[in-house]
Structures are given as C-alpha cells and as structure tokens.
Amino acid sequence: MELKDIKIAVIGLGYVGLPLARLFSTKYKTVGFDMNAARCAALMAGHDATLEVSDELLQDAINNHGFVCTADIEQIRDCNFYVVAVPTPVDENNNPDLTPLYGASTTIGKVISKGDIVVYESTVYPGVTEEICSPILEEVSGLKLNEDFYIGYSPERINPGDKTHTVENIPKITSGSTPEAAEVIDNLYNSVLLNGTHKAPSIKVAEAAKILENTQRDVNIAFMNEIAIVFNALGIDTTDVLKAASTKWNFLNFSPGLVGGHCISVDPYYLIQRATSRGVVPRIMMEARRLNNTMGNYIAERVVRCMTLHNTSAFNAKILLLGFTFKEDCPDIRNTKVIDIYNSLKVYTQDIRIFDPWVSPEHARQEYGIEISTQTEELERGEYDAVIYCVKHKCFNSIDMGTLRKPGGVFYDVKGVLDHDIVTERL
C-alpha cells in the first residue's frame, strides 16, 4: 500500500477520533464515521461540542480538505485504511465492556476489502486486538487476517483540554500484524506527526504500553492521596510538604486529588481483569483503584468535620461546589468524581449548588440528574456555609473567593492551590 493511495476512515468521532481524523485530513482523503447522526451533523455544521478541535480547524478541514463526517456506512466502503477510536468503558462491576469495539469491528467487517488495514487506538488489555477484534473482522468480512487484510494497534494519547500536547505533537506508538503492515502504519502516522513514532515489536507490546501509562499515573496519584490522608491526620499541610519535597531534582511531580475521566480511572481495570484471569492478583493496582475511588467521600467527610470544628452544622447547610468536570478547562464530565462529593454531602443537606461555566447544564442533567449553574451572577456572595474548590478552571481566577462563604463558614481546597488566608483546609 502506497501512502499516496490511502483513503482513511476514522470510526468514532469523540475526544480521540475527531482530532485524529482532522489531522489525517490535512494530507489524506479522510472520512469520519460515527453512529450518532446528530453528532455528525453538528460537526459538518462546523462546531465540535467537546472543544477538542476549534471551529476554525474543523471548518478548514471540511471546506479546504474535503473532510466528511457521516453516519452512513456506505461512505466508508471505498476506504482502505480504517482507524478505530471508540470508547472502552467498564460496566457497573468495573469489568471491561468491549461492546463499542465489537460494534466498530462489525461495521468495518462489512466494508473492508482485500489489502485493507485496520488500526485500533482504543485502550485495551494486551490481546484484545488480535484475539477478539480480528476474529470479528474475519467472520463478518469472510477475509483472512495477514492474507487478505492486516491489523495494527496505535494507542491514543489524547489529553482532553490540553492545547499544548495536541495529537500532532504527541509521539505515537505503532505496531502491525506483519512487518510490512507495521511499516505502512508507522509511515502513515509519521507523515502527520511532528514528534515521530515508536514502532513496537508486536501489537501486544503496544497494547501493554498504553495501559501501563495510565495505570502508572493511577498508582502514583493513589500514593499521594494516601500521603494526604496521613498528613491530614498529623495536622500537616500536604501542599506545603510537596513544595518542600519538590526542590529535590528527582522528586516525582504528583499531587493528591480526584481521579475521574475516561482513562486513568477506567483503564487499570482492564489490566486487573486480564491479570486475575491468568491467576495473578495485582494488589497494588487494585488498592490504588480502591483508594482513588474513595476520595470523593473522604473529602466530603473532611468538609463536614471542618464545619463542625467551626461551630457550623452540616445539616441543612448551604454548600457551593466550584467545578464539576473531571479536569480543568474542558467540558468533559465523564466519570467525574465531584459527583461523589455531591452525593456524600446530600446525606446532610439538599441545598448544594454546583457552579461550572464549562459544563452544559443539559448534559449534566441527562448524565447525572443534577442542576449546574454556569453564570457568575448566579453565585450568592457571602451566603455559603461551606465552599469546596473542586476543579482548577482558569475562569475561577477572576472570582474573589473570599467573598463566597458566610462569616464563620469553611473553605476546602481540593486542588491545594489557593492562599492560606482564604482556605480552611486543603487536601
């Protein structure tokens, strides 16, 4: 397959698929496919609700590079290079849910032809691409792997809301089911990336590398959360300790906090499940997940304790949560752990306001059944018994934090970034 002859279909137009498809479209004929027709229509109108791709870049791709977003499978039939970028969530028991991958593989199986290449970017445990996805492609298409078509794995590294580490700037891992396929895949990605690729020796190595990246962060943050719990019990400010410790050149820059979102709080379960199925109990990973999942409740308990120590009852108190997204400066509320703080505090009071200008109130209502305030004038100055700073949005910098709580009210800083004279306690 010559690069000049490649026509690309990207399956899944979310936070990962759309930026990648837009980038590919600058050099290759590219079609973005998503089952959500409304999402495709909105993109073709020139706006990405996730804000990962600016209106300017999206409209340039559509108007000047022929980029098309569609829910019509017939529009990807003449492609010869397919990239799968669908979610890989977990179910209510934290077991891997591969349903989106089954669906994407079935869709591609209906349209691939001899000589085509299918590359998966979704985060999975080692073995999924070759042992689960490939057989679906073979069964649906009637073609034979490595004779009629080829597969590869190039894990996504998109960081939602990050305007520095964008898709074109991040080095990519590539791999293929044959050396020749691996070379084509590596060359294709290299042709659009600014910082190159690392060609892994096998698909399983590439899968394992991706899941290691996120699991390592999960474990490191869990350790910092445990440290924060210990230092709180000792009456020591964790933020002050981190500032002191970070003066050493090889100190690792991790901080305690809420671990939500679609990657770090989900992907370790894939490796945990795979390990336990082979008779290995990954105790550190399992404990990291357990600890990080309890932090919302822990923060709520600390707030209630602070209120009690300051002679303010949590019962029927008026509480403000600043921020609801899973991370700063993006609209993504998937698996946000701020909801855990909210639900824990609801035991004491129903008078809880959540303020986040980044969030779509309708989306929050549909996803979590809660109301979100988005306008600064909706904040009631000097009326809150407790204020909890949950997310470090830049837009919060213009708010005079000292005016929000009542005299005698408490201010809890989850992010550890506010001044001591404002904050009652920090995580």
Coordinates of C-alpha atoms in Angstrom, one line a residue:
M1 CA 0.0 0.0 0.0
E2 CA 1.5 3.4 -1.1
L3 CA 0.8 6.3 1.2
K4 CA -0.5 8.4 -1.8
D5 CA -3.2 5.8 -2.4
I6 CA -4.5 5.7 1.2
K7 CA -8.1 6.8 2.0
I8 CA -8.8 6.8 5.7
A9 CA -11.9 6.1 7.7
V10 CA -11.8 7.0 11.4
I11 CA -14.5 5.1 13.4
G12 CA -15.7 7.1 16.4
L13 CA -15.7 10.9 16.4
G14 CA -15.3 11.7 20.1
Y15 CA -12.4 13.3 22.0
V16 CA -9.9 10.9 20.3
G17 CA -11.3 10.2 16.9
L18 CA -12.2 13.7 15.7
P19 CA -8.8 15.4 16.4
L20 CA -7.0 12.4 14.7
A21 CA -9.4 12.5 11.7
R22 CA -9.0 16.2 11.3
L23 CA -5.2 15.8 11.3
F24 CA -5.2 13.0 8.8
S25 CA -7.4 15.1 6.5
T26 CA -4.7 17.6 6.0
K27 CA -2.7 15.1 3.9
Y28 CA -5.1 12.3 3.0
K29 CA -8.7 11.7 1.9
T30 CA -10.4 11.2 5.3
V31 CA -14.0 10.2 6.3
G32 CA -15.1 10.4 9.9
F33 CA -17.7 7.8 10.8
D34 CA -19.9 7.9 13.9
M35 CA -23.2 6.1 14.7
N36 CA -24.5 9.4 16.3
A37 CA -26.0 11.2 13.3
A38 CA -26.7 14.3 15.3
R39 CA -23.0 14.5 16.3
C40 CA -22.0 14.2 12.6
A41 CA -24.5 16.9 11.6
A42 CA -23.1 19.2 14.2
L43 CA -19.6 18.6 13.1
M44 CA -20.4 19.2 9.5
A45 CA -22.0 22.5 10.6
G46 CA -18.5 23.4 11.8
H47 CA -18.6 23.1 15.6
D48 CA -17.2 20.5 17.9
A49 CA -19.0 20.4 21.3
T50 CA -16.1 18.8 23.0
L51 CA -13.9 21.8 22.1
E52 CA -11.0 19.5 21.2
V53 CA -11.0 20.8 17.6
S54 CA -11.5 24.5 17.1
D55 CA -14.2 25.7 14.8
E56 CA -11.5 27.3 12.6
L57 CA -9.6 24.0 12.1
L58 CA -12.7 21.9 11.7
Q59 CA -14.2 24.3 9.1
D60 CA -10.8 24.4 7.3
A61 CA -10.8 20.5 7.1
I62 CA -14.3 20.4 5.7
N63 CA -14.0 23.3 3.3
N64 CA -10.4 23.0 2.1
H65 CA -9.5 19.3 2.6
G66 CA -12.8 17.6 1.8
F67 CA -13.2 16.1 5.3
V68 CA -16.6 14.5 5.8
C69 CA -18.3 13.3 8.9
T70 CA -21.1 10.7 8.4
A71 CA -23.2 8.0 10.0
D72 CA -23.7 6.3 6.6
I73 CA -21.6 3.1 6.3
E74 CA -21.6 3.3 2.5
Q75 CA -19.4 6.4 2.7
I76 CA -16.6 4.4 4.2
R77 CA -16.8 1.4 1.8
D78 CA -14.1 2.7 -0.6
C79 CA -11.6 3.5 2.2
N80 CA -8.6 1.2 2.6
F81 CA -7.2 2.3 6.0
Y82 CA -9.5 2.1 9.0
V83 CA -8.8 3.6 12.4
V84 CA -10.9 2.6 15.4
A85 CA -11.2 5.2 18.1
V86 CA -14.3 4.2 20.1
P87 CA -14.6 4.2 23.9
T88 CA -13.6 1.2 26.1
P89 CA -15.6 1.7 29.3
V90 CA -16.2 -0.6 32.2
D91 CA -19.6 -1.9 33.4
E92 CA -21.2 -1.3 36.8
N93 CA -18.9 -4.0 38.3
N94 CA -15.8 -2.4 36.8
N95 CA -15.4 -5.2 34.3
P96 CA -14.2 -4.3 30.8
D97 CA -17.1 -3.5 28.4
L98 CA -15.9 -4.2 24.9
T99 CA -19.3 -3.6 23.3
P100 CA -18.2 -0.5 21.4
L101 CA -15.2 -2.4 20.0
Y102 CA -17.5 -5.3 18.9
G103 CA -19.7 -2.8 17.1
A104 CA -16.8 -1.0 15.4
S105 CA -15.2 -4.2 14.3
T106 CA -18.5 -5.5 12.9
T107 CA -19.1 -2.2 11.0
I108 CA -15.6 -2.4 9.4
G109 CA -16.0 -6.1 8.6
K110 CA -19.0 -5.2 6.4
V111 CA -16.9 -2.9 4.2
I112 CA -13.3 -3.9 4.1
S113 CA -11.7 -5.4 1.0
K114 CA -8.5 -7.3 0.2
G115 CA -5.4 -5.4 1.1
D116 CA -7.0 -3.1 3.7
I117 CA -5.5 -2.2 7.0
V118 CA -7.4 -1.8 10.3
V119 CA -5.7 0.0 13.2
Y120 CA -7.2 0.1 16.7
E121 CA -6.5 3.1 19.0
S122 CA -8.9 2.3 21.9
T123 CA -7.3 1.4 25.2
V124 CA -7.5 -2.4 25.9
Y125 CA -5.7 -5.1 27.8
P126 CA -3.0 -7.0 25.9
G127 CA -4.5 -9.5 23.4
V128 CA -7.8 -7.8 22.6
T129 CA -6.8 -6.6 19.1
E130 CA -5.6 -10.0 17.9
E131 CA -7.8 -12.3 20.0
I132 CA -11.2 -10.5 19.9
C133 CA -11.3 -7.8 17.3
S134 CA -9.5 -9.7 14.5
P135 CA -11.8 -12.7 14.6
I136 CA -14.8 -10.4 14.3
L137 CA -13.3 -8.8 11.2
E138 CA -12.6 -12.2 9.7
E139 CA -16.1 -13.6 10.5
V140 CA -18.0 -10.6 9.1
S141 CA -15.9 -9.9 6.1
G142 CA -15.1 -13.5 5.1
L143 CA -11.5 -12.4 4.7
K144 CA -8.3 -13.9 6.2
L145 CA -6.0 -11.9 8.5
N146 CA -2.5 -11.4 7.1
E147 CA -3.6 -12.8 3.8
D148 CA -6.5 -10.6 2.8
F149 CA -6.3 -7.8 5.3
Y150 CA -4.0 -6.6 8.1
I151 CA -4.4 -5.0 11.6
G152 CA -2.4 -2.8 13.9
Y153 CA -2.5 -1.0 17.2
S154 CA -1.5 2.6 17.8
P155 CA -2.8 3.7 21.3
E156 CA -4.4 7.1 21.6
R157 CA -2.7 9.6 23.8
I158 CA -5.2 12.5 23.7
N159 CA -5.3 14.6 26.8
P160 CA -8.7 16.4 26.8
G161 CA -8.5 20.1 27.2
D162 CA -4.7 20.2 26.7
K163 CA -3.9 22.7 24.0
T164 CA -0.1 22.0 24.2
H165 CA 0.1 18.2 23.9
T166 CA -2.2 18.0 20.9
V167 CA -2.5 15.0 18.7
E168 CA 0.1 16.2 16.2
N169 CA 2.6 17.0 18.9
I170 CA 2.5 13.7 20.8
P171 CA 4.8 10.8 19.8
K172 CA 2.8 7.8 18.9
I173 CA 3.4 4.1 19.4
T174 CA 2.7 2.0 16.3
S175 CA 2.5 -1.8 15.6
G176 CA 1.2 -4.2 12.9
S177 CA 0.3 -7.8 12.4
T178 CA 3.1 -8.3 9.9
P179 CA 6.4 -6.4 9.5
E180 CA 5.1 -5.0 6.2
A181 CA 1.9 -3.8 7.7
A182 CA 3.7 -2.3 10.7
E183 CA 5.9 -0.3 8.3
V184 CA 2.9 1.1 6.4
I185 CA 1.2 2.0 9.6
D186 CA 4.3 3.6 11.1
N187 CA 4.9 5.6 7.9
L188 CA 1.4 6.9 7.8
Y189 CA 1.4 8.2 11.3
N190 CA 4.9 9.6 10.9
S191 CA 3.7 11.6 7.9
V192 CA 1.3 13.7 10.0
L193 CA 3.1 13.8 13.4
L194 CA 5.6 16.4 14.4
N195 CA 7.5 14.3 17.0
G196 CA 7.5 10.9 15.3
T197 CA 6.6 7.4 16.4
H198 CA 8.0 4.4 18.2
K199 CA 7.4 1.2 16.4
A200 CA 6.7 -1.5 18.9
P201 CA 7.8 -5.1 18.2
S202 CA 4.3 -6.5 18.5
I203 CA 0.7 -5.5 18.9
K204 CA 0.6 -6.9 22.4
V205 CA 3.6 -4.7 23.4
A206 CA 1.8 -1.6 22.1
E207 CA -1.4 -2.5 24.0
A208 CA 0.5 -3.2 27.2
A209 CA 2.5 0.1 26.9
K210 CA -0.7 2.2 26.7
I211 CA -2.4 0.5 29.6
L212 CA 0.8 0.8 31.7
E213 CA 0.9 4.6 31.0
N214 CA -2.4 5.2 32.7
T215 CA -2.1 2.6 35.4
Q216 CA 1.2 4.1 36.5
R217 CA -0.4 7.5 36.9
D218 CA -3.3 5.9 38.8
V219 CA -0.9 4.2 41.3
N220 CA 1.2 7.4 41.8
I221 CA -1.8 9.6 42.5
A222 CA -3.2 6.9 44.9
F223 CA 0.1 7.1 46.8
M224 CA -0.2 10.9 47.0
N225 CA -3.8 10.6 48.2
E226 CA -2.7 8.2 50.9
I227 CA 0.1 10.6 51.9
A228 CA -2.5 13.4 52.1
I229 CA -4.7 11.3 54.4
V230 CA -1.7 10.6 56.6
F231 CA -0.6 14.2 56.7
N232 CA -4.1 15.4 57.4
A233 CA -4.2 13.1 60.4
L234 CA -0.9 14.5 61.6
G235 CA -2.1 18.1 61.2
I236 CA 0.4 18.9 58.4
D237 CA -0.4 20.8 55.2
T238 CA 0.2 18.4 52.3
T239 CA 0.7 21.2 49.8
D240 CA 3.5 22.8 51.9
V241 CA 5.1 19.3 52.1
L242 CA 5.0 18.9 48.3
K243 CA 6.5 22.3 47.7
A244 CA 9.4 21.5 50.1
A245 CA 10.0 17.9 48.7
S246 CA 9.8 19.1 45.1
T247 CA 13.0 21.1 45.5
K248 CA 14.9 17.7 45.1
W249 CA 15.8 17.2 41.4
N250 CA 14.3 13.7 41.2
F251 CA 11.2 14.1 43.2
L252 CA 8.2 12.9 41.1
N253 CA 5.6 15.7 40.4
F254 CA 2.3 14.0 41.5
S255 CA -0.4 15.6 43.7
P256 CA -3.4 14.2 45.6
G257 CA -6.8 14.7 44.1
L258 CA -9.9 13.2 42.4
V259 CA -9.2 10.6 39.7
G260 CA -12.0 10.6 37.2
G261 CA -12.4 10.8 33.5
H262 CA -12.3 8.2 30.8
C263 CA -8.7 6.9 31.1
I264 CA -6.9 6.8 34.4
S265 CA -10.0 5.9 36.4
V266 CA -11.0 3.2 33.9
D267 CA -8.1 1.6 32.1
P268 CA -6.4 -0.1 35.1
Y269 CA -9.5 -2.3 35.4
Y270 CA -8.7 -3.8 32.0
L271 CA -5.2 -4.8 33.2
I272 CA -6.5 -6.0 36.6
Q273 CA -9.1 -8.2 34.8
R274 CA -6.5 -9.7 32.4
A275 CA -4.1 -10.3 35.3
T276 CA -6.6 -12.1 37.5
S277 CA -7.8 -14.2 34.6
R278 CA -4.2 -15.6 34.4
G279 CA -4.0 -16.3 38.2
V280 CA -2.1 -13.1 39.1
V281 CA -3.5 -10.8 41.8
P282 CA -2.3 -7.2 41.1
R283 CA -2.6 -6.0 44.7
I284 CA -1.0 -2.5 44.2
M285 CA -3.2 -1.7 41.2
M286 CA -6.4 -2.9 43.0
E287 CA -5.6 -1.0 46.1
A288 CA -4.8 2.2 44.1
R289 CA -8.2 1.9 42.4
R290 CA -10.0 1.3 45.7
L291 CA -8.2 4.3 47.3
N292 CA -8.8 6.7 44.5
N293 CA -12.5 5.7 44.3
T294 CA -13.0 6.7 47.9
M295 CA -11.5 10.2 47.7
G296 CA -14.8 12.0 47.0
N297 CA -16.4 10.6 50.1
Y298 CA -13.2 11.3 52.1
I299 CA -13.3 15.0 51.0
A300 CA -17.0 15.3 51.9
E301 CA -16.2 13.9 55.4
R302 CA -13.4 16.3 55.9
V303 CA -15.6 19.2 54.9
V304 CA -18.3 18.1 57.4
R305 CA -15.5 17.8 60.1
C306 CA -14.3 21.3 59.3
M307 CA -17.8 22.7 59.6
T308 CA -18.2 21.0 63.0
L309 CA -14.9 22.4 64.3
H310 CA -16.0 25.9 63.3
N311 CA -19.4 25.5 65.0
T312 CA -21.3 25.2 61.7
S313 CA -23.7 22.3 61.3
A314 CA -23.7 20.4 58.0
F315 CA -27.4 19.6 58.4
N316 CA -29.4 21.8 56.0
A317 CA -26.3 23.9 55.3
K318 CA -25.8 25.8 52.1
I319 CA -22.8 24.5 50.2
L320 CA -21.1 25.5 47.0
L321 CA -19.1 23.2 44.8
L322 CA -16.8 25.1 42.4
G323 CA -16.2 22.9 39.3
F324 CA -17.8 19.7 38.1
T325 CA -15.7 18.5 35.1
F326 CA -13.2 15.7 35.7
K327 CA -10.3 18.1 35.0
E328 CA -9.7 21.7 34.4
D329 CA -10.5 23.8 31.4
C330 CA -12.5 21.3 29.4
P331 CA -16.3 20.4 29.3
D332 CA -15.7 16.7 29.9
I333 CA -17.9 15.3 32.7
R334 CA -17.4 11.6 32.0
N335 CA -16.8 9.8 35.3
T336 CA -16.2 13.0 37.2
K337 CA -15.6 12.3 40.9
V338 CA -17.1 15.6 42.0
I339 CA -20.4 13.8 41.9
D340 CA -19.1 11.6 44.8
I341 CA -18.6 14.7 46.9
Y342 CA -22.1 15.9 46.0
N343 CA -23.7 12.6 46.8
S344 CA -21.9 12.2 50.1
L345 CA -23.0 15.7 51.2
K346 CA -26.6 15.1 50.2
V347 CA -26.9 13.0 53.3
Y348 CA -26.7 16.2 55.3
T349 CA -28.3 18.8 53.1
Q350 CA -30.2 19.3 49.8
D351 CA -29.0 22.9 49.5
I352 CA -26.0 22.3 47.3
R353 CA -25.1 24.4 44.3
I354 CA -22.6 23.4 41.7
F355 CA -21.0 26.1 39.7
D356 CA -19.1 25.3 36.4
P357 CA -19.2 27.6 33.3
W358 CA -17.5 24.8 31.3
V359 CA -20.4 22.4 31.7
S360 CA -23.5 22.0 29.6
P361 CA -26.4 22.1 32.1
E362 CA -28.5 19.9 29.8
H363 CA -25.7 17.3 29.6
A364 CA -25.2 17.3 33.4
R365 CA -29.0 16.9 33.8
Q366 CA -29.1 14.0 31.4
E367 CA -26.0 12.2 32.7
Y368 CA -26.3 12.8 36.5
G369 CA -29.7 14.2 37.2
I370 CA -28.3 17.4 38.7
E371 CA -28.5 21.1 38.1
I372 CA -25.4 23.2 37.2
S373 CA -25.1 27.0 37.5
T374 CA -22.9 28.5 34.7
Q375 CA -23.2 32.3 35.2
T376 CA -21.1 34.2 37.7
E377 CA -24.0 36.3 38.7
E378 CA -25.8 33.2 40.0
L379 CA -23.2 32.9 42.8
E380 CA -24.6 34.2 46.1
R381 CA -21.8 36.2 47.8
G382 CA -21.4 35.6 51.5
E383 CA -24.2 33.0 51.6
Y384 CA -22.5 29.6 51.8
D385 CA -21.7 27.7 55.0
A386 CA -19.1 25.7 53.0
V387 CA -17.3 26.3 49.7
I388 CA -15.4 23.4 48.1
Y389 CA -12.9 24.3 45.3
C390 CA -13.0 21.1 43.2
V391 CA -11.6 21.9 39.8
K392 CA -8.8 24.4 38.8
H393 CA -10.6 26.2 36.0
K394 CA -8.7 29.3 34.8
C395 CA -12.0 31.2 34.7
F396 CA -12.2 30.8 38.5
N397 CA -9.2 33.1 38.9
S398 CA -11.5 36.1 38.3
I399 CA -13.7 35.2 41.3
D400 CA -13.0 36.8 44.7
M401 CA -13.0 33.5 46.6
G402 CA -13.0 35.3 50.0
T403 CA -16.5 36.8 49.3
L404 CA -18.3 33.5 48.8
R405 CA -18.7 32.0 52.3
K406 CA -20.6 33.3 55.3
P407 CA -18.7 34.7 58.3
G408 CA -17.6 31.5 60.1
G409 CA -18.1 29.4 57.0
V410 CA -15.4 27.0 55.8
F411 CA -13.5 26.8 52.5
Y412 CA -12.0 23.5 51.4
D413 CA -9.4 23.4 48.7
V414 CA -9.3 20.1 46.9
K415 CA -6.6 21.3 44.4
G416 CA -4.2 22.8 47.0
V417 CA -3.7 26.0 45.0
L418 CA -5.4 28.7 47.0
D419 CA -3.8 31.0 49.6
H420 CA -3.8 30.1 53.2
D421 CA -5.8 33.2 54.2
I422 CA -8.7 32.0 52.1
V423 CA -8.7 28.3 52.9
T424 CA -9.8 26.5 56.0
E425 CA -8.3 23.2 54.9
R426 CA -6.6 21.7 51.9
L427 CA -6.5 18.1 50.7

